Coordinates of C-alpha atoms and ligand atoms in Angstrom, one line a residue:
M1 CA 13.6 76.0 -140.1
D2 CA 11.2 78.8 -140.8
L3 CA 11.9 82.2 -140.3
R4 CA 8.7 83.0 -138.8
H5 CA 9.0 85.9 -136.1
C6 CA 11.0 89.3 -137.0
V7 CA 11.8 91.3 -133.8
I8 CA 11.4 95.3 -134.4
P9 CA 13.3 97.1 -131.1
A10 CA 11.5 100.1 -130.3
A11 CA 12.1 101.4 -127.0
G12 CA 14.6 103.9 -128.3
L13 CA 13.9 107.9 -127.2
G14 CA 14.3 109.6 -130.8
T15 CA 16.6 111.6 -129.4
R16 CA 18.0 112.6 -132.7
F17 CA 14.3 113.6 -133.9
L18 CA 13.7 116.0 -130.7
P19 CA 11.2 118.1 -130.5
A20 CA 8.9 116.0 -132.7
T21 CA 9.6 113.0 -131.0
K22 CA 8.9 114.2 -127.6
A23 CA 5.4 112.7 -127.2
L24 CA 5.1 110.7 -130.1
P25 CA 7.0 107.6 -130.9
K26 CA 9.8 108.6 -133.7
E27 CA 8.5 105.1 -134.9
L28 CA 5.3 106.8 -136.1
L29 CA 6.9 109.5 -137.7
P30 CA 5.2 109.0 -141.4
V31 CA 7.0 108.7 -144.8
L32 CA 4.7 109.3 -147.2
D33 CA 1.1 107.9 -146.1
R34 CA 2.2 105.8 -143.5
P35 CA 4.9 105.3 -140.2
V36 CA 8.2 104.7 -140.5
I37 CA 7.6 101.6 -138.5
Q38 CA 5.2 100.2 -140.9
W39 CA 7.6 100.6 -144.1
G40 CA 9.4 97.9 -141.8
V41 CA 6.4 95.6 -141.0
E42 CA 5.8 95.4 -145.0
E43 CA 9.7 94.5 -145.6
A44 CA 9.5 92.3 -142.6
V45 CA 6.1 90.5 -144.3
A46 CA 7.7 90.0 -147.4
A47 CA 10.6 88.5 -146.2
G48 CA 8.2 85.3 -144.8
A49 CA 8.0 86.6 -141.2
G50 CA 4.3 87.0 -140.2
E51 CA 4.8 86.8 -136.6
I52 CA 6.4 90.4 -135.2
V53 CA 7.6 91.0 -132.1
V54 CA 7.8 94.6 -131.1
V55 CA 9.8 95.6 -128.1
I56 CA 8.8 99.1 -126.6
S57 CA 9.5 101.3 -123.4
E58 CA 6.9 102.9 -121.3
G59 CA 5.5 105.7 -123.5
K60 CA 5.3 104.0 -126.9
E61 CA 2.2 102.6 -126.4
L62 CA 0.8 104.5 -129.6
I63 CA 2.6 102.0 -131.9
Q64 CA 0.4 99.4 -130.6
E65 CA -2.6 101.4 -131.3
H66 CA -1.9 101.9 -134.9
F67 CA -1.8 98.1 -135.6
S68 CA -5.0 97.3 -133.4
V69 CA -8.2 97.1 -135.3
Q70 CA -10.1 100.5 -134.4
P71 CA -14.0 99.4 -135.1
E72 CA -15.6 103.1 -134.8
L73 CA -13.0 104.5 -137.5
E74 CA -13.7 101.6 -139.9
A75 CA -17.5 102.1 -139.4
L76 CA -17.2 105.5 -140.0
L77 CA -15.1 105.6 -143.1
Q78 CA -17.8 102.5 -144.4
K79 CA -20.6 104.7 -143.7
R80 CA -18.7 107.6 -145.4
G81 CA -18.4 105.5 -148.4
K82 CA -14.2 106.0 -148.1
L83 CA -13.4 102.4 -148.9
D84 CA -9.9 103.1 -150.0
E85 CA -9.3 105.0 -146.7
L86 CA -11.0 102.0 -145.2
E87 CA -8.8 99.3 -147.0
A88 CA -5.7 101.4 -146.2
V89 CA -6.7 101.3 -142.5
R90 CA -7.9 97.3 -142.4
A91 CA -4.2 96.7 -144.1
S92 CA -2.3 98.2 -140.8
D93 CA -3.8 96.1 -138.7
H94 CA -4.0 92.6 -140.7
M95 CA -0.7 92.9 -142.0
A96 CA 0.8 90.6 -139.2
S97 CA 0.4 88.8 -136.2
F98 CA 2.2 91.0 -133.1
T99 CA 3.5 90.4 -130.1
W100 CA 4.1 93.5 -127.6
V101 CA 7.1 93.0 -125.3
R102 CA 8.3 95.5 -123.0
Q103 CA 11.9 96.6 -122.3
D104 CA 11.2 98.4 -118.8
E105 CA 15.0 100.1 -118.7
P106 CA 17.0 101.6 -121.8
L107 CA 19.9 99.4 -121.3
G108 CA 20.5 98.8 -125.2
L109 CA 20.0 97.1 -128.3
G110 CA 21.2 94.0 -127.0
H111 CA 19.5 94.0 -123.8
A112 CA 16.2 94.9 -126.3
V113 CA 16.3 92.2 -128.5
L114 CA 16.5 89.8 -124.9
C115 CA 13.3 91.2 -123.8
A116 CA 11.9 89.2 -127.0
A117 CA 13.2 85.8 -125.7
D118 CA 10.1 84.1 -124.7
A119 CA 8.2 85.3 -127.5
V120 CA 10.5 84.1 -130.7
G121 CA 11.3 80.8 -128.4
D122 CA 13.7 78.2 -129.5
R123 CA 14.1 79.4 -133.3
P124 CA 16.0 81.5 -136.1
F125 CA 14.5 85.1 -136.4
L126 CA 14.6 88.1 -138.5
C127 CA 15.6 91.3 -136.2
M128 CA 15.0 94.9 -137.8
L129 CA 16.0 98.0 -136.5
P130 CA 13.4 100.3 -138.1
D131 CA 15.2 103.6 -138.3
D132 CA 16.2 102.5 -142.0
L133 CA 13.9 101.6 -144.7
S134 CA 14.8 99.1 -147.8
Y135 CA 14.6 100.5 -151.1
G136 CA 15.3 99.0 -154.0
P137 CA 13.6 95.8 -155.9
D138 CA 14.6 93.0 -153.2
P139 CA 14.1 94.2 -149.9
V140 CA 17.1 93.8 -147.3
L141 CA 15.8 91.0 -145.2
R142 CA 14.5 88.7 -148.1
Q143 CA 18.0 88.6 -149.1
L144 CA 19.5 88.2 -145.8
V145 CA 16.7 85.2 -146.0
D146 CA 18.0 83.8 -149.1
A147 CA 22.1 83.8 -147.6
Y148 CA 20.1 82.0 -144.3
R149 CA 18.6 79.6 -146.1
E150 CA 22.0 78.8 -148.1
H151 CA 24.4 79.1 -145.1
Q152 CA 22.2 78.0 -141.8
T153 CA 24.1 80.3 -139.8
P154 CA 23.7 84.2 -138.4
I155 CA 23.4 86.6 -141.2
L156 CA 24.3 90.4 -141.3
A157 CA 23.4 93.1 -143.7
L158 CA 26.8 94.8 -144.7
M159 CA 27.0 97.8 -146.1
R160 CA 31.1 99.5 -147.2
V161 CA 31.1 102.8 -145.6
P162 CA 33.6 105.4 -145.9
R163 CA 36.6 105.1 -143.5
D164 CA 35.8 108.1 -141.1
Q165 CA 31.9 106.6 -140.8
I166 CA 32.8 103.3 -139.2
S167 CA 32.5 104.7 -135.8
R168 CA 28.9 105.5 -135.9
Y169 CA 28.1 101.4 -136.6
G170 CA 28.9 98.0 -135.7
C171 CA 31.8 97.0 -137.9
A172 CA 33.1 93.1 -139.7
A173 CA 35.7 91.5 -140.4
V174 CA 35.4 88.9 -143.3
V175 CA 37.4 86.0 -144.5
E176 CA 36.0 84.0 -147.5
S177 CA 34.4 86.2 -149.5
H178 CA 31.7 84.7 -152.3
G179 CA 31.0 87.3 -154.0
R180 CA 28.7 89.5 -151.9
I181 CA 28.4 87.0 -149.1
H182 CA 31.3 87.2 -146.6
R183 CA 32.4 84.7 -143.6
V184 CA 32.2 87.2 -140.9
S185 CA 35.8 86.5 -138.5
A186 CA 35.0 89.5 -135.7
V187 CA 32.6 92.2 -134.7
V188 CA 33.2 95.2 -132.9
E189 CA 30.5 97.9 -131.7
K190 CA 31.3 101.8 -133.0
P191 CA 35.0 101.3 -133.5
K192 CA 37.7 104.1 -133.7
A193 CA 38.5 105.1 -137.4
E194 CA 42.0 103.9 -136.8
D195 CA 41.0 100.5 -134.9
A196 CA 38.5 99.7 -137.5
P197 CA 39.0 96.3 -138.7
S198 CA 37.5 96.9 -142.0
D199 CA 34.9 99.5 -143.9
L200 CA 32.3 96.8 -143.2
A201 CA 29.1 98.3 -141.4
I202 CA 26.7 96.2 -140.1
M203 CA 23.1 98.1 -140.7
G204 CA 20.6 96.8 -138.7
R205 CA 18.8 93.7 -140.2
Y206 CA 19.8 90.6 -139.3
V207 CA 19.0 87.0 -139.1
L208 CA 19.8 85.6 -135.6
T209 CA 19.6 82.0 -134.0
P210 CA 18.3 81.3 -130.8
N211 CA 21.7 80.9 -129.2
I212 CA 22.0 84.5 -129.3
F213 CA 19.8 85.0 -126.2
E214 CA 22.1 82.6 -124.0
A215 CA 24.9 84.7 -125.3
L216 CA 23.2 88.3 -124.8
R217 CA 22.3 87.2 -121.0
S218 CA 25.9 86.8 -120.1
T219 CA 26.9 90.3 -122.2
Q220 CA 28.2 92.8 -120.2
P221 CA 28.0 96.7 -121.0
G222 CA 30.0 97.6 -123.4
A223 CA 30.0 101.1 -126.0
G224 CA 28.3 103.6 -124.4
G225 CA 27.6 101.4 -121.3
E226 CA 25.2 99.2 -123.1
I227 CA 24.5 96.1 -123.4
Q228 CA 25.1 95.9 -127.4
L229 CA 23.7 93.2 -129.9
T230 CA 27.1 93.5 -131.8
D231 CA 28.9 92.1 -128.6
G232 CA 26.2 89.0 -127.8
I233 CA 27.5 88.4 -132.0
A234 CA 30.9 88.4 -131.0
T235 CA 30.2 85.7 -128.4
L236 CA 28.3 83.6 -131.8
L237 CA 31.7 83.5 -133.4
D238 CA 33.2 81.6 -130.8
A239 CA 30.6 78.7 -131.1
G240 CA 30.1 78.9 -135.2
A241 CA 30.3 80.5 -138.4
V242 CA 28.3 83.4 -138.8
H243 CA 28.0 85.3 -142.6
G244 CA 27.2 89.0 -144.0
V245 CA 25.7 89.8 -147.0
E246 CA 26.5 93.0 -148.8
F247 CA 22.9 93.7 -149.6
T248 CA 22.3 95.5 -152.8
G249 CA 19.9 98.4 -153.1
E250 CA 19.6 100.9 -150.5
L251 CA 19.0 101.3 -146.8
L252 CA 17.7 104.9 -146.5
D253 CA 18.0 107.0 -143.1
V254 CA 14.5 108.0 -141.3
G255 CA 15.8 108.7 -138.0
T256 CA 17.4 112.2 -138.6
P257 CA 15.1 115.0 -139.8
A258 CA 18.0 115.3 -142.7
G259 CA 17.6 111.7 -143.5
W260 CA 13.9 111.8 -142.9
L261 CA 13.4 114.9 -145.3
A262 CA 15.5 112.8 -148.3
T263 CA 14.3 109.4 -148.1
N264 CA 10.5 111.0 -148.4
A265 CA 11.6 113.0 -151.6
R266 CA 13.5 109.7 -152.6
L267 CA 10.1 107.9 -152.4
A268 CA 7.8 110.7 -153.5
M269 CA 9.8 110.8 -156.4
D270 CA 8.5 107.2 -157.2
D271 CA 4.9 108.3 -157.3
P272 CA 3.5 110.2 -160.2
T273 CA 1.0 112.4 -158.4
L274 CA 3.4 113.5 -155.3
A275 CA 6.6 113.5 -157.9
V276 CA 4.6 116.5 -159.5
A277 CA 3.7 118.4 -155.9
L278 CA 7.1 117.9 -154.8
R279 CA 8.6 119.3 -158.4
A280 CA 6.5 122.2 -158.0
A281 CA 7.4 122.6 -154.3
V282 CA 10.9 123.0 -155.1
E283 CA 10.5 125.1 -158.2
V284 CA 8.9 127.9 -156.2
G285 CA 11.1 127.3 -153.2
A286 CA 14.2 127.8 -156.0
R287 CA 12.5 131.3 -157.5
Ligands
G1P1 C1 22.8 100.4 -133.9 C2 23.8 98.9 -133.8 C3 24.8 99.2 -134.4 C4 24.6 99.5 -136.1 C5 23.5 100.3 -136.2 C6 23.1 100.8 -137.6 O1 23.5 101.1 -133.5 O2 24.0 98.6 -132.3 O3 26.0 98.0 -134.6 O4 25.6 99.4 -137.0 O5 22.7 100.2 -135.1 O6 22.0 101.6 -137.7 P1 22.7 102.6 -133.1 O7 22.5 103.3 -134.5 O8 21.7 102.5 -132.5 O9 23.7 103.9 -132.3

């Protein structure tokens, strides 16, 4: 079945990026010339998902505005002959079709995904957390879609992390590995290093099957007192297989000031004009 929908939870507070995110949703912080969330939408579209379901909370309506048509701005750019800019503006509101869903209370990632149930309906879908940006020739979501086509099960993006970092993530225990694809035998959200069943972190990109909604409806608050997506996935494991892909390429953090800065620098180095500007700035700083 086609994976047409991509759910993007964007209801979080962005506390790791205060005060920048006091008024501005963290998803609208720019990375080079476009907001963080637009990179995510582009990745979803490249993976074949043309229906984007964004879960927002009160105060994050500005994200919706970014993806809607701005006729006055377009007319002005047209009149002034700024055609490249016009094209960039149009690209951001024509890239996909959007459904906006509200999460009224901050009850956790699992609850945010559950809020998208009606918009997605009874079909498998992609889910991505926009705090990391996919970097490399083969976008991470597309790798998950390929694995889904082969296995027809929920698919998790997995990455090996040093043991002392596993407590920041959901963690997956695996069996029956074939190259980079593993069958998942257990998942646990933010385990203590000494309790973690492996060094494989669940990295915020998923293919989910519609039974996740039923699982989340009966998921009780877990780590941090929140309804965790990982706990919903644990319930799916009772019902059938789940696979994980140790993806190639990288996910670059844009959810913290240090990660955001490093990601901007990495991407700038790939752009001839920006690379010159960045090198010059760093040289001045080093003097
Ligand atoms: C969320 C998920 C966690 C996952 C992580 C990836 O946690 O709950 O399983 O490993 O994203 O970034 P958060 O970072 O929102 O605390």
